[in-house]
Structures are given as structure tokens and as C-alpha cells.
PDB file of C-alpha atoms in Angstrom:
ATOM      1  CA  UNK O 867     -50.902  64.100 112.984  1.00 47.00           C
ATOM      2  CA  UNK O 868     -48.150  62.802 110.786  1.00 46.00           C
ATOM      3  CA  UNK O 869     -50.328  63.605 107.810  1.00 43.00           C
ATOM      4  CA  UNK O 870     -50.809  67.164 109.016  1.00 47.00           C
ATOM      5  CA  UNK O 871     -47.022  67.632 109.422  1.00 45.00           C
ATOM      6  CA  UNK O 872     -46.387  66.181 106.006  1.00 44.00           C
ATOM      7  CA  UNK O 873     -48.851  68.569 104.461  1.00 48.00           C
ATOM      8  CA  UNK O 874     -46.743  71.460 105.783  1.00 51.00           C
ATOM      9  CA  UNK O 875     -43.640  70.271 103.822  1.00 49.00           C
ATOM     10  CA  UNK O 876     -43.068  72.564 100.858  1.00 52.00           C
ATOM     11  CA  UNK O 877     -42.778  71.144  97.327  1.00 52.00           C
ATOM     12  CA  UNK O 878     -39.117  72.230  97.204  1.00 47.00           C
ATOM     13  CA  UNK O 879     -38.218  70.311 100.357  1.00 48.00           C
ATOM     14  CA  UNK O 880     -40.119  67.310  99.084  1.00 43.00           C
ATOM     15  CA  UNK O 881     -38.096  67.264  95.867  1.00 48.00           C
ATOM     16  CA  UNK O 882     -34.861  67.395  97.846  1.00 44.00           C
ATOM     17  CA  UNK O 883     -35.960  64.464 100.027  1.00 42.00           C
ATOM     18  CA  UNK O 884     -36.825  62.395  96.988  1.00 40.00           C
ATOM     19  CA  UNK O 885     -33.476  63.137  95.319  1.00 42.00           C
ATOM     20  CA  UNK O 886     -31.573  62.222  98.471  1.00 39.00           C
ATOM     21  CA  UNK O 887     -33.461  58.956  98.717  1.00 42.00           C
ATOM     22  CA  UNK O 888     -32.657  58.038  95.118  1.00 39.00           C
ATOM     23  CA  UNK O 889     -28.982  58.951  95.236  1.00 42.00           C
ATOM     24  CA  UNK O 890     -28.241  57.478  98.613  1.00 43.00           C
ATOM     25  CA  UNK O 891     -25.527  58.529 101.059  1.00 45.00           C
ATOM     26  CA  UNK O 892     -22.241  59.923  99.620  1.00 40.00           C
ATOM     27  CA  UNK O 893     -19.028  57.989 100.248  1.00 44.00           C
ATOM     28  CA  UNK O 894     -16.042  60.048 101.505  1.00 45.00           C
ATOM     29  CA  UNK O 895     -12.674  58.980 100.083  1.00 44.00           C
ATOM     30  CA  UNK O 896      -9.536  60.259 101.800  1.00 51.00           C
ATOM     31  CA  UNK O 897      -7.207  62.271  99.539  1.00 48.00           C
ATOM     32  CA  UNK O 898      -4.283  59.983 100.265  1.00 49.00           C
ATOM     33  CA  UNK O 899      -6.301  56.928  99.260  1.00 48.00           C
ATOM     34  CA  UNK O 900      -7.459  58.563  96.009  1.00 46.00           C
ATOM     35  CA  UNK O 901      -3.956  59.581  94.956  1.00 48.00           C
ATOM     36  CA  UNK O 902      -2.563  56.147  95.749  1.00 51.00           C
ATOM     37  CA  UNK O 903      -4.824  54.656  93.115  1.00 54.00           C
ATOM     38  CA  UNK O 904      -2.916  56.527  90.334  1.00 50.00           C
ATOM     39  CA  UNK O 905       0.534  55.100  89.570  1.00 60.00           C
ATOM     40  CA  UNK O 906       3.409  57.568  89.633  1.00 67.00           C
ATOM     41  CA  UNK O 907       4.873  58.455  86.234  1.00 76.00           C
ATOM     42  CA  UNK O 908       8.075  56.621  85.352  1.00 92.00           C
ATOM     43  CA  UNK O 909      10.384  59.119  83.721  1.00 95.00           C
ATOM     44  CA  UNK O 910      13.910  59.369  82.293  1.00 94.00           C
ATOM     45  CA  UNK O 911      15.340  62.796  81.404  1.00 96.00           C
ATOM     46  CA  UNK O 912      18.299  62.910  79.013  1.00 97.00           C
ATOM     47  CA  UNK O 913      20.236  65.537  77.075  1.00 97.00           C
ATOM     48  CA  UNK O 914      20.987  65.404  73.362  1.00 97.00           C
ATOM     49  CA  UNK O 915      23.159  67.398  70.978  1.00 96.00           C
ATOM     50  CA  UNK O 916      23.241  67.818  67.212  1.00 96.00           C
ATOM     51  CA  UNK O 917      25.592  69.611  64.843  1.00 94.00           C
ATOM     52  CA  UNK O 918      25.407  70.420  61.136  1.00 94.00           C
ATOM     53  CA  UNK O 919      28.264  71.876  59.066  1.00 92.00           C
ATOM     54  CA  UNK O 920      26.945  74.044  56.225  1.00 91.00           C
ATOM     55  CA  UNK O 921      29.172  75.554  53.511  1.00 90.00           C
ATOM     56  CA  UNK O 922      28.295  79.173  52.650  1.00 91.00           C
ATOM     57  CA  UNK O 923      26.355  79.826  49.469  1.00 92.00           C
ATOM     58  CA  UNK O 924      26.217  83.637  49.519  1.00 93.00           C
ATOM     59  CA  UNK O 925      28.512  86.636  49.939  1.00 93.00           C
ATOM     60  CA  UNK O 926      27.937  90.146  51.222  1.00 95.00           C
ATOM     61  CA  UNK O 927      30.358  93.072  51.217  1.00 95.00           C
ATOM     62  CA  UNK O 928      30.128  96.691  52.259  1.00 97.00           C
ATOM     63  CA  UNK O 929      32.277  99.228  50.418  1.00 97.00           C
ATOM     64  CA  UNK O 930      32.724 102.961  50.879  1.00 98.00           C
ATOM     65  CA  UNK O 931      33.236 105.622  48.241  1.00 98.00           C
ATOM     66  CA  UNK O 932      34.866 108.818  49.554  1.00 97.00           C
ATOM     67  CA  UNK O 933      35.940 112.072  47.904  1.00 97.00           C
ATOM     68  CA  UNK O 934      37.157 115.452  49.086  1.00 97.00           C
ATOM     69  CA  UNK O 935      36.565 118.793  47.381  1.00 97.00           C
ATOM     70  CA  UNK O 936      36.630 122.505  48.091  1.00 96.00           C
ATOM     71  CA  UNK O 937      32.835 122.717  48.139  1.00 97.00           C
ATOM     72  CA  UNK O 938      30.135 120.475  49.497  1.00 96.00           C
ATOM     73  CA  UNK O 939      28.441 120.244  46.123  1.00 97.00           C
ATOM     74  CA  UNK O 940      31.616 119.157  44.358  1.00 98.00           C
ATOM     75  CA  UNK O 941      32.416 116.548  47.011  1.00 97.00           C
ATOM     76  CA  UNK O 942      28.950 115.048  46.607  1.00 97.00           C
ATOM     77  CA  UNK O 943      29.187 115.123  42.816  1.00 97.00           C
ATOM     78  CA  UNK O 944      32.502 113.270  42.768  1.00 98.00           C
ATOM     79  CA  UNK O 945      31.294 110.704  45.296  1.00 98.00           C
ATOM     80  CA  UNK O 946      27.999 110.051  43.532  1.00 97.00           C
ATOM     81  CA  UNK O 947      29.726 109.651  40.169  1.00 98.00           C
ATOM     82  CA  UNK O 948      32.223 107.163  41.608  1.00 98.00           C
ATOM     83  CA  UNK O 949      29.424 105.254  43.365  1.00 98.00           C
ATOM     84  CA  UNK O 950      27.534 104.892  40.102  1.00 98.00           C
ATOM     85  CA  UNK O 951      30.720 103.636  38.462  1.00 98.00           C
ATOM     86  CA  UNK O 952      31.063 100.956  41.167  1.00 98.00           C
ATOM     87  CA  UNK O 953      27.436  99.897  40.716  1.00 98.00           C
ATOM     88  CA  UNK O 954      27.769  99.613  36.933  1.00 98.00           C
ATOM     89  CA  UNK O 955      31.005  97.612  37.148  1.00 98.00           C
ATOM     90  CA  UNK O 956      29.614  95.191  39.734  1.00 97.00           C
ATOM     91  CA  UNK O 957      26.390  94.636  37.784  1.00 97.00           C
ATOM     92  CA  UNK O 958      28.452  93.899  34.675  1.00 97.00           C
ATOM     93  CA  UNK O 959      29.781  90.763  36.403  1.00 96.00           C
ATOM     94  CA  UNK O 960      26.400  89.211  35.572  1.00 95.00           C
ATOM     95  CA  UNK O 961      25.422  87.516  38.836  1.00 94.00           C
ATOM     96  CA  UNK O 962      21.680  86.763  38.838  1.00 90.00           C
ATOM     97  CA  UNK O 963      20.826  86.885  42.535  1.00 93.00           C
ATOM     98  CA  UNK O 964      22.478  90.224  43.244  1.00 96.00           C
ATOM     99  CA  UNK O 965      21.108  93.065  45.358  1.00 96.00           C
ATOM    100  CA  UNK O 966      22.681  96.477  45.893  1.00 97.00           C
ATOM    101  CA  UNK O 967      21.607  99.003  48.496  1.00 96.00           C
ATOM    102  CA  UNK O 968      22.941 102.295  49.814  1.00 96.00           C
ATOM    103  CA  UNK O 969      23.559 101.960  53.555  1.00 96.00           C
ATOM    104  CA  UNK O 970      24.754 105.470  54.408  1.00 96.00           C
ATOM    105  CA  UNK O 971      25.370 108.890  52.845  1.00 96.00           C
ATOM    106  CA  UNK O 972      27.620 111.340  54.682  1.00 96.00           C
ATOM    107  CA  UNK O 973      28.809 114.873  53.979  1.00 96.00           C
ATOM    108  CA  UNK O 974      30.822 116.859  56.490  1.00 94.00           C
ATOM    109  CA  UNK O 975      33.234 119.808  56.516  1.00 96.00           C
ATOM    110  CA  UNK O 976      36.963 119.547  57.127  1.00 95.00           C
ATOM    111  CA  UNK O 977      38.668 122.167  59.290  1.00 92.00           C
ATOM    112  CA  UNK O 978      42.146 123.604  59.433  1.00 90.00           C
ATOM    113  CA  UNK O 979      44.299 122.988  62.481  1.00 86.00           C
ATOM    114  CA  UNK O 980      43.820 125.594  65.167  1.00 80.00           C
ATOM    115  CA  UNK O 981      46.884 127.713  65.969  1.00 80.00           C
ATOM    116  CA  UNK O 982      46.899 129.817  69.080  1.00 78.00           C
ATOM    117  CA  UNK O 983      43.875 132.069  69.288  1.00 78.00           C
ATOM    118  CA  UNK O 984      43.113 131.630  65.620  1.00 80.00           C
ATOM    119  CA  UNK O 985      39.816 129.860  65.000  1.00 83.00           C
ATOM    120  CA  UNK O 986      39.662 126.796  62.780  1.00 86.00           C
ATOM    121  CA  UNK O 987      38.352 127.416  59.289  1.00 91.00           C
ATOM    122  CA  UNK O 988      36.523 125.210  56.839  1.00 92.00           C
ATOM    123  CA  UNK O 989      39.068 124.148  54.232  1.00 94.00           C
ATOM    124  CA  UNK O 990      36.947 121.673  52.306  1.00 96.00           C
ATOM    125  CA  UNK O 991      34.330 118.963  52.427  1.00 97.00           C
ATOM    126  CA  UNK O 992      34.318 115.178  52.407  1.00 97.00           C
ATOM    127  CA  UNK O 993      31.430 113.091  51.097  1.00 98.00           C
ATOM    128  CA  UNK O 994      31.037 109.329  51.372  1.00 98.00           C
ATOM    129  CA  UNK O 995      28.549 106.672  50.333  1.00 98.00           C
ATOM    130  CA  UNK O 996      28.390 103.180  51.849  1.00 98.00           C
ATOM    131  CA  UNK O 997      27.193 100.535  49.404  1.00 98.00           C
ATOM    132  CA  UNK O 998      26.179  96.975  50.320  1.00 98.00           C
ATOM    133  CA  UNK O 999      26.479  94.279  47.645  1.00 98.00           C
ATOM    134  CA  UNK O1000      24.939  90.823  48.159  1.00 97.00           C
ATOM    135  CA  UNK O1001      25.030  87.792  45.867  1.00 96.00           C
ATOM    136  CA  UNK O1002      23.054  84.768  47.103  1.00 94.00           C
ATOM    137  CA  UNK O1003      22.448  81.102  46.253  1.00 91.00           C
ATOM    138  CA  UNK O1004      25.873  80.234  44.888  1.00 90.00           C
ATOM    139  CA  UNK O1005      27.875  77.027  45.240  1.00 76.00           C
ATOM    140  CA  UNK O1006      30.862  76.958  47.605  1.00 70.00           C
ATOM    141  CA  UNK O1007      33.441  77.273  44.821  1.00 74.00           C
ATOM    142  CA  UNK O1008      31.379  80.035  43.234  1.00 88.00           C
ATOM    143  CA  UNK O1009      31.329  81.834  46.600  1.00 90.00           C
ATOM    144  CA  UNK O1010      35.116  81.959  46.649  1.00 86.00           C
ATOM    145  CA  UNK O1011      35.285  83.167  43.063  1.00 90.00           C
ATOM    146  CA  UNK O1012      32.452  85.666  43.435  1.00 92.00           C
ATOM    147  CA  UNK O1013      33.904  87.109  46.629  1.00 92.00           C
ATOM    148  CA  UNK O1014      37.256  87.743  44.981  1.00 92.00           C
ATOM    149  CA  UNK O1015      35.698  89.255  41.848  1.00 94.00           C
ATOM    150  CA  UNK O1016      33.327  91.523  43.763  1.00 95.00           C
ATOM    151  CA  UNK O1017      36.069  92.913  45.997  1.00 94.00           C
ATOM    152  CA  UNK O1018      38.478  93.527  43.127  1.00 94.00           C
ATOM    153  CA  UNK O1019      35.826  95.018  40.864  1.00 96.00           C
ATOM    154  CA  UNK O1020      34.520  97.405  43.511  1.00 96.00           C
ATOM    155  CA  UNK O1021      37.942  98.614  44.652  1.00 95.00           C
ATOM    156  CA  UNK O1022      39.271  98.991  41.109  1.00 95.00           C
ATOM    157  CA  UNK O1023      36.261 100.976  39.903  1.00 96.00           C
ATOM    158  CA  UNK O1024      35.789 103.749  42.431  1.00 96.00           C
ATOM    159  CA  UNK O1025      35.343 102.230  45.887  1.00 97.00           C
ATOM    160  CA  UNK O1026      37.961 103.576  48.289  1.00 96.00           C
ATOM    161  CA  UNK O1027      37.441 101.227  51.254  1.00 95.00           C
ATOM    162  CA  UNK O1028      36.195  97.718  51.946  1.00 94.00           C
ATOM    163  CA  UNK O1029      34.385  98.029  55.273  1.00 94.00           C
ATOM    164  CA  UNK O1030      33.205  94.457  55.676  1.00 91.00           C
ATOM    165  CA  UNK O1031      33.039  91.097  53.915  1.00 91.00           C
ATOM    166  CA  UNK O1032      30.953  88.061  54.855  1.00 90.00           C
ATOM    167  CA  UNK O1033      30.290  84.621  53.418  1.00 89.00           C
ATOM    168  CA  UNK O1034      27.035  83.168  54.755  1.00 90.00           C
ATOM    169  CA  UNK O1035      24.223  80.654  54.273  1.00 90.00           C
ATOM    170  CA  UNK O1036      21.208  82.259  52.630  1.00 90.00           C
ATOM    171  CA  UNK O1037      18.518  79.972  54.112  1.00 91.00           C
ATOM    172  CA  UNK O1038      19.370  78.460  57.499  1.00 90.00           C
ATOM    173  CA  UNK O1039      15.948  76.947  58.291  1.00 92.00           C
ATOM    174  CA  UNK O1040      16.437  73.427  56.825  1.00 93.00           C
ATOM    175  CA  UNK O1041      19.766  73.048  58.623  1.00 93.00           C
ATOM    176  CA  UNK O1042      18.336  74.256  61.942  1.00 92.00           C
ATOM    177  CA  UNK O1043      15.644  71.581  61.675  1.00 93.00           C
ATOM    178  CA  UNK O1044      18.268  68.972  60.828  1.00 95.00           C
ATOM    179  CA  UNK O1045      20.350  69.909  63.883  1.00 94.00           C
ATOM    180  CA  UNK O1046      17.277  69.725  66.138  1.00 94.00           C
ATOM    181  CA  UNK O1047      16.288  66.319  64.775  1.00 95.00           C
ATOM    182  CA  UNK O1048      19.816  65.023  65.320  1.00 96.00           C
ATOM    183  CA  UNK O1049      19.799  66.306  68.907  1.00 96.00           C
ATOM    184  CA  UNK O1050      16.491  64.580  69.658  1.00 97.00           C
ATOM    185  CA  UNK O1051      17.760  61.315  68.159  1.00 97.00           C
ATOM    186  CA  UNK O1052      20.836  61.615  70.359  1.00 97.00           C
ATOM    187  CA  UNK O1053      18.660  62.152  73.447  1.00 97.00           C
ATOM    188  CA  UNK O1054      16.531  59.105  72.562  1.00 98.00           C
ATOM    189  CA  UNK O1055      19.628  56.960  72.105  1.00 97.00           C
ATOM    190  CA  UNK O1056      20.880  58.020  75.537  1.00 97.00           C
ATOM    191  CA  UNK O1057      17.487  57.211  77.062  1.00 97.00           C
ATOM    192  CA  UNK O1058      17.448  53.760  75.448  1.00 97.00           C
ATOM    193  CA  UNK O1059      20.906  53.004  76.859  1.00 97.00           C
ATOM    194  CA  UNK O1060      19.831  54.044  80.362  1.00 96.00           C
ATOM    195  CA  UNK O1061      16.550  52.136  80.140  1.00 96.00           C
ATOM    196  CA  UNK O1062      18.224  48.947  78.906  1.00 96.00           C
ATOM    197  CA  UNK O1063      20.754  49.097  81.730  1.00 96.00           C
ATOM    198  CA  UNK O1064      17.878  49.426  84.208  1.00 95.00           C
ATOM    199  CA  UNK O1065      15.859  46.576  82.679  1.00 96.00           C
ATOM    200  CA  UNK O1066      13.034  48.770  81.384  1.00 96.00           C
ATOM    201  CA  UNK O1067      12.080  50.249  78.025  1.00 96.00           C
ATOM    202  CA  UNK O1068      11.117  53.678  76.704  1.00 96.00           C
ATOM    203  CA  UNK O1069       7.479  53.904  75.615  1.00 95.00           C
ATOM    204  CA  UNK O1070       6.802  57.613  75.125  1.00 95.00           C
ATOM    205  CA  UNK O1071       7.778  61.251  75.525  1.00 95.00           C
ATOM    206  CA  UNK O1072       6.488  63.623  78.189  1.00 95.00           C
ATOM    207  CA  UNK O1073       8.341  66.865  77.359  1.00 95.00           C
ATOM    208  CA  UNK O1074      10.970  68.324  74.996  1.00 95.00           C
ATOM    209  CA  UNK O1075      12.847  71.622  75.260  1.00 94.00           C
ATOM    210  CA  UNK O1076      15.722  73.079  73.278  1.00 89.00           C
ATOM    211  CA  UNK O1077      16.736  75.398  70.450  1.00 83.00           C
ATOM    212  CA  UNK O1078      19.396  75.634  67.721  1.00 78.00           C
ATOM    213  CA  UNK O1079      22.309  78.069  67.741  1.00 82.00           C
ATOM    214  CA  UNK O1080      24.408  79.409  64.894  1.00 71.00           C
ATOM    215  CA  UNK O1081      28.159  79.943  64.695  1.00 70.00           C
ATOM    216  CA  UNK O1082      29.207  82.241  61.853  1.00 61.00           C
ATOM    217  CA  UNK O1083      32.511  81.740  60.025  1.00 58.00           C
ATOM    218  CA  UNK O1084      35.198  84.410  60.412  1.00 52.00           C
ATOM    219  CA  UNK O1085      35.475  87.506  58.237  1.00 47.00           C
ATOM    220  CA  UNK O1086      37.903  86.887  55.415  1.00 49.00           C
ATOM    221  CA  UNK O1087      39.054  90.430  54.671  1.00 47.00           C
ATOM    222  CA  UNK O1088      40.254  93.193  56.954  1.00 41.00           C
ATOM    223  CA  UNK O1089      37.492  95.635  57.766  1.00 42.00           C
ATOM    224  CA  UNK O1090      39.474  98.614  56.480  1.00 45.00           C
ATOM    225  CA  UNK O1091      41.057  97.375  53.251  1.00 51.00           C
ATOM    226  CA  UNK O1092      41.800 100.299  50.935  1.00 54.00           C
ATOM    227  CA  UNK O1093      41.743 100.480  47.156  1.00 53.00           C
ATOM    228  CA  UNK O1094      45.518 100.861  46.844  1.00 56.00           C
ATOM    229  CA  UNK O1095      45.935  97.416  48.462  1.00 53.00           C
ATOM    230  CA  UNK O1096      44.624  95.774  45.270  1.00 54.00           C
ATOM    231  CA  UNK O1097      46.066  98.251  42.786  1.00 51.00           C
ATOM    232  CA  UNK O1098      48.754  95.759  41.775  1.00 53.00           C
ATOM    233  CA  UNK O1099      46.143  93.937  39.701  1.00 58.00           C
ATOM    234  CA  UNK O1100      46.415  90.659  41.609  1.00 62.00           C
ATOM    235  CA  UNK O1101      43.178  89.248  42.997  1.00 68.00           C
ATOM    236  CA  UNK O1102      43.154  88.533  46.701  1.00 64.00           C
ATOM    237  CA  UNK O1103      42.180  84.858  47.172  1.00 69.00           C
ATOM    238  CA  UNK O1104      39.033  84.079  49.144  1.00 74.00           C
ATOM    239  CA  UNK O1105      38.845  80.865  51.185  1.00 73.00           C
ATOM    240  CA  UNK O1106      35.509  80.364  52.939  1.00 79.00           C
ATOM    241  CA  UNK O1107      34.729  78.080  55.858  1.00 82.00           C
ATOM    242  CA  UNK O1108      31.566  76.228  56.755  1.00 86.00           C
ATOM    243  CA  UNK O1109      29.036  77.669  59.155  1.00 86.00           C
ATOM    244  CA  UNK O1110      28.199  75.509  62.164  1.00 89.00           C
ATOM    245  CA  UNK O1111      24.673  75.011  63.487  1.00 92.00           C
ATOM    246  CA  UNK O1112      24.362  73.254  66.839  1.00 93.00           C
ATOM    247  CA  UNK O1113      21.339  72.239  68.884  1.00 94.00           C
ATOM    248  CA  UNK O1114      20.974  71.198  72.528  1.00 95.00           C
ATOM    249  CA  UNK O1115      17.774  69.551  73.766  1.00 96.00           C
ATOM    250  CA  UNK O1116      16.423  68.105  76.990  1.00 97.00           C
ATOM    251  CA  UNK O1117      13.867  65.312  76.615  1.00 97.00           C
ATOM    252  CA  UNK O1118      11.827  63.609  79.334  1.00 97.00           C
ATOM    253  CA  UNK O1119      10.863  60.070  78.289  1.00 97.00           C
ATOM    254  CA  UNK O1120       8.298  57.705  79.806  1.00 96.00           C
ATOM    255  CA  UNK O1121       9.442  54.164  80.532  1.00 94.00           C
ATOM    256  CA  UNK O1122       7.814  50.949  81.735  1.00 92.00           C
TER     257      UNK O1122
END
């Protein structure tokens, strides 16, 4: 009878019985017991800071050329001619890494003052061009000299206003990396001090987070300097200051 019952077992069920026999019964392990077998991570989290002072190696200024005339065409002609004169004079200084670009062109009518019921009338036109001049990859002393020469040359050769002046670092990337590396070294030093005081030692890093920040030096000329302010022929001195790059990091170290 047993043989007859066995003959009714399907091949699929037979395979399952054989596999179960070979593998044997499964052993259930409580979750708490399994987790207790893994040691908890031993961590120290510290903060680090780094700072790099970088002298500027480039200058950038924005000048405006403005002219008034009775007609729009004449105002534009005068302004364009003066702008070309500024460009030629600045290029004649001979700086190699110089770029010039027109930032804005404006033409607008000027109106008479309104009196009573009388409507304002167009009494002329004003045209203006904004020109940006950049000289890069200079030494710090050359930055001071170049800044003074560029301002004087532009304002004495047709520019009517100095809108902005900036001394800056052309390529910040190497200094950002240096500030980050210094911040991480500072964090590691702090971790070593804490670990030594606790009788342990740092053996690795679990996580790092942080980023550099940049502090620009101040502007060295007023934003609205006019040409008549340098008409005396004396060059305005330029004294640049270093840019500051700082980095703050948080590092989680592993100790044992």
C-alpha cells in the first residue's frame, strides 16, 4: 500500500522532498542576536577650517562714454567716435592679456521741463556706450600700476565716467583646493587630539562634507568717478588687497 501511495507522488513533489532532505531544517536567528554580532562603529566627528590669502593678479574696469547732441544720429556719432578713441588709447598701453567688450549701448531723448499745460518737447538726445576692460595674469605690483594706467588712460581719452573697478584673482581653483586641504588637515588634527585624550587612535574616515567660500576685496575707486576728477594730470594711486578664500569642513573619523 505504501508503494501504491508513493507511486501517486508527482515528480515535482519528489524533487522538493529530495531537496529538503539534502538541505536539512533551516535555523531561525532572532534579529537582535544577528545585529549583536556586528560591532557598532566607533566614530569621532570634528570640524576643520582653512584660509588662504591670495593677492590679485588681474584688473577689470567698466567705463562709460556719453555725449549729447541735437539729433539722435549726431549723439551716436560722437559717442561711437569717443569710444573708439578710448579703445585705441587703452590698447596702446601694450598689455598682452587684455580683453575689451561693449556691455551696453543706450540712446534716449531728452525733454524740456513742462510748464503749466505746455507739453514737454524733445530738446536733444543722449547716447552712451559702456565698455569693459580686463587685463589678467599680472603680478601684484603690476596690478596696481595697470589699474592706475587704465583708469587714467580711459578717462583722459574720451571716457566720461568710471562705473566700476575691480582687482581680482583670475584662476581661483588652485587656492580653493588649498583651503579645502588645510581645513581637512585641521579636522584631522582635532580628531587626533580628541582620540589621544580618550586613549584611542584614528584609523580611517567615514564621511567628509564642506565647501570653500570666497571673500572679494573692496572696490578701490568710487563707482561714479568722472573724467574731470583726473583732469589735473595726476594719476590716482591704486592699492590692492588680497582676496580671502576660506573653507569649513565636517569630517567623521573612525577610531579604535
